[in-house]
Amino acid sequence: MLQLPEQPSSYVRSLASVDEAYEQCRQLMEHFTKSFYLATLLFPTEKRRAIWAIYVWCRRTDELVDGFNGKSATMDTLDEWETRLEKIFAGYPEDDFDVALVDTVERFPIEIQPFRDMIAGQRMDLYRSRYETFDDLYLYCYRVASTVGLMSTSVMGLAEPDTSAPWYCPEPGYSALDDAIALGVAKQLTNILRDVGEDARRGRIYLPLEDLRRFGYGEDDLFKGVNDDRWKALMQFQIERARQFYTQAERGIATLNEDARWPVWSALMLYSRILNAIENNNYDNFNRRAYVPGMRKLSLLPISWLRAKVL
């Protein structure tokens, strides 16, 4: 579990400086998410550090339920974490990682609601291990992943549209935040497909049960790791769904401030290639973890840069 242990009340420890706190966040992010960390290095320094702080808070929130001590987590655990979140937004950090997030929320127009929604997603993990429909799963994906996109968009900023351009014709009701939400859903669906075997060993099934029935594939098959034609067809269906959300998310990148477009294109392309890796592994996501090799990641950077410039 990544949360630091509680100190005895008689023990007083000075907290890290802001720079030290951000460095601790950087180290943690580099350790846990190579692809996303690589993309963050393309941001200007201030935005880069803010994304690190947000990521670490989200990671720690997830670890409350899914980490080493997750089995002992209760609703009270998450209530206490939400109270601690309120202290952060009030400017009162309790540990070094909090120091970085306090600085971030002071520098950028970040709202507390997406953070609350993420905690609500962790509450779902305490009482649910199955999702009957995709609509049910979508709510979970929004809470645990799309919220990160909303937090990050507040850091990255949205560009002012050129309303004088003759081609400027916004869709009625369109919001760039919808595309940020779509990217979060796409990434969480990718996580679900990549981690099917790991989740099954913990008794969890995130694939919609209606989809399992559609392809004649049972829960027992999943727990046994049966990789047959039914499973391959089910995986192809899920991968196509995830790719549709990635496609929707691409539209919103052009609405971001210019200095954020290359990092987001990079993150999108790097993460979506995990779906290719699942296919290349013959859909054996029970025993083989899908990942994008380092050289492949580097080769995508100039392509993502070009897309950031012309799309």
Short mmCIF file of C-alpha atoms in Angstrom, two decimals:
data_model
loop_
_atom_site.label_atom_id
_atom_site.label_comp_id
_atom_site.label_asym_id
_atom_site.label_seq_id
_atom_site.Cartn_x
_atom_site.Cartn_y
_atom_site.Cartn_z
CA MET A 1 0.00 0.00 0.00
CA LEU A 2 1.46 3.34 -1.01
CA GLN A 3 -0.08 5.46 1.73
CA LEU A 4 2.48 6.30 4.38
CA PRO A 5 1.90 4.75 7.80
CA GLU A 6 0.38 6.90 10.50
CA GLN A 7 2.90 8.39 12.89
CA PRO A 8 2.40 8.28 16.67
CA SER A 9 0.75 11.46 17.93
CA SER A 10 3.85 12.29 19.95
CA TYR A 11 6.02 12.22 16.84
CA VAL A 12 6.33 15.43 14.87
CA ARG A 13 7.94 15.29 11.45
CA SER A 14 8.55 18.25 9.19
CA LEU A 15 7.13 17.81 5.72
CA ALA A 16 9.13 17.95 2.51
CA SER A 17 9.60 21.15 0.58
CA VAL A 18 7.43 21.62 -2.50
CA ASP A 19 10.29 20.68 -4.82
CA GLU A 20 11.11 17.57 -2.77
CA ALA A 21 7.45 16.56 -2.73
CA TYR A 22 7.17 16.79 -6.51
CA GLU A 23 10.37 14.77 -6.89
CA GLN A 24 8.87 12.01 -4.74
CA CYS A 25 5.79 12.04 -6.97
CA ARG A 26 7.98 11.84 -10.06
CA GLN A 27 9.86 8.82 -8.73
CA LEU A 28 6.65 7.02 -7.85
CA MET A 29 5.10 7.67 -11.24
CA GLU A 30 8.21 6.60 -13.11
CA HIS A 31 8.18 3.33 -11.18
CA PHE A 32 4.55 2.44 -11.74
CA THR A 33 3.63 3.70 -15.21
CA LYS A 34 6.38 3.89 -17.79
CA SER A 35 4.15 4.89 -20.72
CA PHE A 36 2.25 7.67 -18.98
CA TYR A 37 5.42 8.93 -17.28
CA LEU A 38 7.15 9.20 -20.65
CA ALA A 39 4.25 11.27 -21.98
CA THR A 40 4.36 13.64 -18.99
CA LEU A 41 7.96 14.57 -19.77
CA LEU A 42 6.66 16.37 -22.86
CA PHE A 43 4.75 18.92 -20.74
CA PRO A 44 6.24 22.22 -19.56
CA THR A 45 7.73 21.84 -16.08
CA GLU A 46 4.87 23.32 -14.05
CA LYS A 47 2.19 21.26 -15.79
CA ARG A 48 4.37 18.16 -15.72
CA ARG A 49 4.78 18.34 -11.96
CA ALA A 50 1.06 18.94 -11.44
CA ILE A 51 0.21 15.82 -13.44
CA TRP A 52 2.66 13.84 -11.28
CA ALA A 53 0.93 15.04 -8.11
CA ILE A 54 -2.51 14.17 -9.47
CA TYR A 55 -1.35 10.75 -10.62
CA VAL A 56 0.11 9.91 -7.22
CA TRP A 57 -3.07 10.90 -5.40
CA CYS A 58 -5.11 8.75 -7.80
CA ARG A 59 -2.68 5.85 -7.40
CA ARG A 60 -2.87 6.04 -3.63
CA THR A 61 -6.66 6.21 -3.77
CA ASP A 62 -6.72 3.04 -5.88
CA GLU A 63 -4.28 1.32 -3.51
CA LEU A 64 -6.67 1.82 -0.59
CA VAL A 65 -8.89 -0.91 -2.04
CA ASP A 66 -6.65 -2.78 -4.49
CA GLY A 67 -3.32 -2.52 -2.71
CA PHE A 68 -1.48 -4.72 -0.25
CA ASN A 69 -3.86 -3.88 2.62
CA GLY A 70 -6.93 -3.57 0.41
CA LYS A 71 -8.75 -6.50 2.02
CA SER A 72 -9.05 -4.53 5.24
CA ALA A 73 -10.50 -1.45 3.51
CA THR A 74 -13.99 -0.35 4.54
CA MET A 75 -16.33 2.50 3.74
CA ASP A 76 -14.85 4.25 6.78
CA THR A 77 -11.40 3.99 5.15
CA LEU A 78 -12.68 5.90 2.13
CA ASP A 79 -14.62 8.38 4.26
CA GLU A 80 -11.40 9.21 6.10
CA TRP A 81 -9.58 9.55 2.78
CA GLU A 82 -12.24 11.97 1.55
CA THR A 83 -11.87 14.03 4.72
CA ARG A 84 -8.14 14.14 4.07
CA LEU A 85 -8.87 15.29 0.51
CA GLU A 86 -10.90 18.19 1.88
CA LYS A 87 -7.92 19.17 4.03
CA ILE A 88 -5.69 19.16 0.96
CA PHE A 89 -8.04 21.53 -0.86
CA ALA A 90 -8.08 23.70 2.26
CA GLY A 91 -4.27 23.85 2.14
CA TYR A 92 -3.40 21.43 4.95
CA PRO A 93 -1.17 18.54 3.82
CA GLU A 94 -0.60 15.53 6.06
CA ASP A 95 2.40 14.01 4.27
CA ASP A 96 4.94 14.75 1.56
CA PHE A 97 2.75 13.63 -1.34
CA ASP A 98 -0.03 15.89 -0.06
CA VAL A 99 2.40 18.83 -0.17
CA ALA A 100 2.70 18.48 -3.94
CA LEU A 101 -1.06 18.24 -4.46
CA VAL A 102 -1.74 21.23 -2.21
CA ASP A 103 0.65 23.25 -4.39
CA THR A 104 -1.03 21.95 -7.55
CA VAL A 105 -4.56 22.88 -6.51
CA GLU A 106 -3.31 26.33 -5.55
CA ARG A 107 -1.68 26.87 -8.96
CA PHE A 108 -4.43 25.50 -11.22
CA PRO A 109 -8.26 25.86 -11.32
CA ILE A 110 -8.90 22.29 -10.19
CA GLU A 111 -12.28 21.39 -8.71
CA ILE A 112 -12.69 18.86 -5.92
CA GLN A 113 -15.65 16.97 -7.45
CA PRO A 114 -13.65 14.69 -9.82
CA PHE A 115 -11.56 13.63 -6.81
CA ARG A 116 -14.73 12.84 -4.86
CA ASP A 117 -16.05 10.89 -7.85
CA MET A 118 -12.89 8.80 -7.95
CA ILE A 119 -13.33 7.89 -4.30
CA ALA A 120 -16.91 6.89 -5.17
CA GLY A 121 -15.44 4.53 -7.78
CA GLN A 122 -13.34 2.86 -5.09
CA ARG A 123 -16.48 2.47 -2.99
CA MET A 124 -17.97 0.50 -5.89
CA ASP A 125 -15.05 -1.93 -5.66
CA LEU A 126 -15.92 -2.61 -2.03
CA TYR A 127 -19.36 -3.98 -2.80
CA ARG A 128 -19.31 -4.98 -6.49
CA SER A 129 -17.33 -7.64 -8.31
CA ARG A 130 -19.61 -7.96 -11.35
CA TYR A 131 -21.20 -5.58 -13.88
CA GLU A 132 -24.32 -6.74 -15.65
CA THR A 133 -24.39 -4.21 -18.50
CA PHE A 134 -21.95 -1.90 -20.22
CA ASP A 135 -23.88 1.09 -18.87
CA ASP A 136 -23.09 -0.17 -15.36
CA LEU A 137 -19.43 -0.56 -16.27
CA TYR A 138 -19.33 2.87 -17.93
CA LEU A 139 -20.18 4.55 -14.63
CA TYR A 140 -17.34 2.68 -12.95
CA CYS A 141 -14.92 3.64 -15.76
CA TYR A 142 -15.95 7.27 -15.45
CA ARG A 143 -15.37 7.34 -11.73
CA VAL A 144 -12.00 5.57 -11.60
CA ALA A 145 -10.47 6.84 -14.86
CA SER A 146 -12.34 9.64 -16.63
CA THR A 147 -12.06 11.71 -13.48
CA VAL A 148 -8.29 11.74 -14.06
CA GLY A 149 -8.94 13.32 -17.45
CA LEU A 150 -11.08 16.03 -15.88
CA MET A 151 -8.45 16.76 -13.24
CA SER A 152 -5.71 16.86 -15.86
CA THR A 153 -7.67 19.06 -18.27
CA SER A 154 -7.80 21.71 -15.56
CA VAL A 155 -3.99 21.64 -15.56
CA MET A 156 -3.51 21.46 -19.32
CA GLY A 157 -6.07 24.15 -20.14
CA LEU A 158 -8.35 24.58 -23.13
CA ALA A 159 -7.38 26.80 -26.07
CA GLU A 160 -9.63 29.65 -27.12
CA PRO A 161 -11.30 28.65 -30.41
CA ASP A 162 -10.77 30.88 -33.43
CA THR A 163 -14.40 31.89 -33.87
CA SER A 164 -13.48 34.11 -36.83
CA ALA A 165 -12.29 31.17 -38.92
CA PRO A 166 -14.72 30.33 -41.75
CA TRP A 167 -14.58 26.64 -40.83
CA TYR A 168 -15.50 27.29 -37.19
CA CYS A 169 -18.78 25.48 -36.72
CA PRO A 170 -19.06 23.85 -33.30
CA GLU A 171 -21.50 21.00 -32.81
CA PRO A 172 -24.53 21.96 -30.72
CA GLY A 173 -23.91 20.98 -27.13
CA TYR A 174 -20.33 19.88 -27.77
CA SER A 175 -17.90 19.98 -24.84
CA ALA A 176 -14.23 19.10 -24.99
CA LEU A 177 -14.65 17.55 -21.55
CA ASP A 178 -16.77 14.82 -23.16
CA ASP A 179 -13.70 13.76 -25.10
CA ALA A 180 -11.56 13.83 -21.96
CA ILE A 181 -14.11 11.51 -20.39
CA ALA A 182 -13.95 9.25 -23.46
CA LEU A 183 -10.18 8.94 -23.14
CA GLY A 184 -10.56 7.87 -19.53
CA VAL A 185 -13.12 5.24 -20.47
CA ALA A 186 -10.88 3.99 -23.27
CA LYS A 187 -7.89 3.64 -20.95
CA GLN A 188 -9.89 1.90 -18.24
CA LEU A 189 -11.36 -0.56 -20.75
CA THR A 190 -7.78 -1.22 -21.87
CA ASN A 191 -6.79 -1.86 -18.26
CA ILE A 192 -9.69 -4.25 -17.84
CA LEU A 193 -8.72 -6.25 -20.94
CA ARG A 194 -5.04 -6.31 -20.01
CA ASP A 195 -5.74 -7.39 -16.41
CA VAL A 196 -8.48 -9.97 -17.00
CA GLY A 197 -6.42 -12.82 -15.56
CA GLU A 198 -5.26 -10.87 -12.52
CA ASP A 199 -8.80 -9.70 -11.74
CA ALA A 200 -10.18 -13.22 -12.16
CA ARG A 201 -7.72 -14.54 -9.59
CA ARG A 202 -9.18 -11.99 -7.17
CA GLY A 203 -12.72 -13.13 -7.97
CA ARG A 204 -13.58 -10.05 -10.01
CA ILE A 205 -15.07 -9.82 -13.48
CA TYR A 206 -15.20 -6.37 -15.06
CA LEU A 207 -16.33 -7.55 -18.49
CA PRO A 208 -20.10 -6.94 -18.75
CA LEU A 209 -21.95 -10.18 -18.04
CA GLU A 210 -24.34 -9.43 -20.90
CA ASP A 211 -21.34 -9.58 -23.25
CA LEU A 212 -20.19 -12.93 -21.87
CA ARG A 213 -23.66 -14.33 -22.57
CA ARG A 214 -23.67 -12.83 -26.05
CA PHE A 215 -20.65 -14.93 -26.97
CA GLY A 216 -21.68 -18.01 -25.01
CA TYR A 217 -18.75 -17.65 -22.62
CA GLY A 218 -19.35 -18.41 -18.95
CA GLU A 219 -17.86 -17.15 -15.71
CA ASP A 220 -16.37 -20.61 -15.09
CA ASP A 221 -14.65 -20.43 -18.47
CA LEU A 222 -13.12 -17.11 -17.48
CA PHE A 223 -11.90 -18.36 -14.12
CA LYS A 224 -10.33 -21.38 -15.85
CA GLY A 225 -8.65 -19.12 -18.44
CA VAL A 226 -10.28 -20.79 -21.45
CA ASN A 227 -8.87 -19.17 -24.59
CA ASP A 228 -10.99 -20.51 -27.43
CA ASP A 229 -12.89 -19.05 -30.39
CA ARG A 230 -15.61 -17.71 -28.07
CA TRP A 231 -13.02 -15.85 -26.00
CA LYS A 232 -11.27 -14.46 -29.06
CA ALA A 233 -14.57 -13.17 -30.47
CA LEU A 234 -15.43 -11.62 -27.10
CA MET A 235 -12.02 -9.95 -26.92
CA GLN A 236 -12.30 -8.61 -30.47
CA PHE A 237 -15.66 -7.08 -29.54
CA GLN A 238 -14.24 -5.44 -26.40
CA ILE A 239 -11.14 -4.17 -28.20
CA GLU A 240 -13.26 -2.58 -30.91
CA ARG A 241 -15.36 -0.84 -28.25
CA ALA A 242 -12.24 0.55 -26.58
CA ARG A 243 -10.89 1.77 -29.91
CA GLN A 244 -14.11 3.64 -30.58
CA PHE A 245 -13.60 5.58 -27.37
CA TYR A 246 -9.98 6.32 -28.33
CA THR A 247 -11.23 7.65 -31.68
CA GLN A 248 -13.71 9.93 -29.94
CA ALA A 249 -10.99 11.15 -27.58
CA GLU A 250 -8.75 12.17 -30.50
CA ARG A 251 -11.20 14.89 -31.49
CA GLY A 252 -10.77 16.73 -28.20
CA ILE A 253 -6.97 16.99 -28.28
CA ALA A 254 -7.07 19.92 -30.69
CA THR A 255 -9.11 21.88 -28.14
CA LEU A 256 -6.33 21.72 -25.54
CA ASN A 257 -3.68 24.37 -25.11
CA GLU A 258 -0.92 23.84 -27.65
CA ASP A 259 1.69 22.77 -25.09
CA ALA A 260 -0.54 19.89 -23.97
CA ARG A 261 -1.37 18.35 -27.35
CA TRP A 262 1.84 16.39 -27.92
CA PRO A 263 1.82 14.78 -24.45
CA VAL A 264 -1.84 13.78 -24.75
CA TRP A 265 -1.41 12.41 -28.26
CA SER A 266 1.57 10.43 -26.98
CA ALA A 267 -0.34 9.06 -23.99
CA LEU A 268 -3.29 8.09 -26.18
CA MET A 269 -1.15 6.34 -28.78
CA LEU A 270 1.06 4.57 -26.24
CA TYR A 271 -1.86 3.28 -24.21
CA SER A 272 -3.99 2.23 -27.16
CA ARG A 273 -1.13 0.07 -28.44
CA ILE A 274 -1.70 -2.23 -25.47
CA LEU A 275 -4.76 -3.42 -27.40
CA ASN A 276 -2.45 -4.36 -30.28
CA ALA A 277 -0.27 -6.27 -27.82
CA ILE A 278 -3.28 -8.26 -26.61
CA GLU A 279 -4.02 -9.21 -30.20
CA ASN A 280 -0.37 -10.12 -30.80
CA ASN A 281 -0.48 -12.36 -27.72
CA ASN A 282 -3.32 -14.32 -29.34
CA TYR A 283 -5.71 -12.87 -26.75
CA ASP A 284 -3.98 -14.76 -23.93
CA ASN A 285 -4.49 -12.08 -21.32
CA PHE A 286 -4.82 -14.77 -18.67
CA ASN A 287 -1.15 -15.69 -18.61
CA ARG A 288 0.66 -13.00 -20.62
CA ARG A 289 0.66 -9.33 -19.68
CA ALA A 290 0.30 -7.12 -22.73
CA TYR A 291 2.76 -4.23 -22.90
CA VAL A 292 4.39 -1.92 -25.42
CA PRO A 293 8.19 -2.43 -25.76
CA GLY A 294 10.43 0.54 -25.02
CA MET A 295 11.69 1.01 -28.56
CA ARG A 296 8.13 0.94 -29.86
CA LYS A 297 7.21 3.67 -27.39
CA LEU A 298 10.04 5.87 -28.60
CA SER A 299 9.11 5.30 -32.23
CA LEU A 300 5.61 6.66 -31.55
CA LEU A 301 6.84 10.01 -30.23
CA PRO A 302 7.59 11.67 -33.61
CA ILE A 303 4.26 10.40 -34.96
CA SER A 304 2.38 11.85 -31.99
CA TRP A 305 4.31 15.13 -32.39
CA LEU A 306 3.23 15.38 -36.03
CA ARG A 307 -0.39 14.70 -35.12
CA ALA A 308 -0.23 17.37 -32.44
CA LYS A 309 0.89 19.87 -35.07
CA VAL A 310 -1.47 19.10 -37.92
CA LEU A 311 -4.64 17.59 -36.41
#
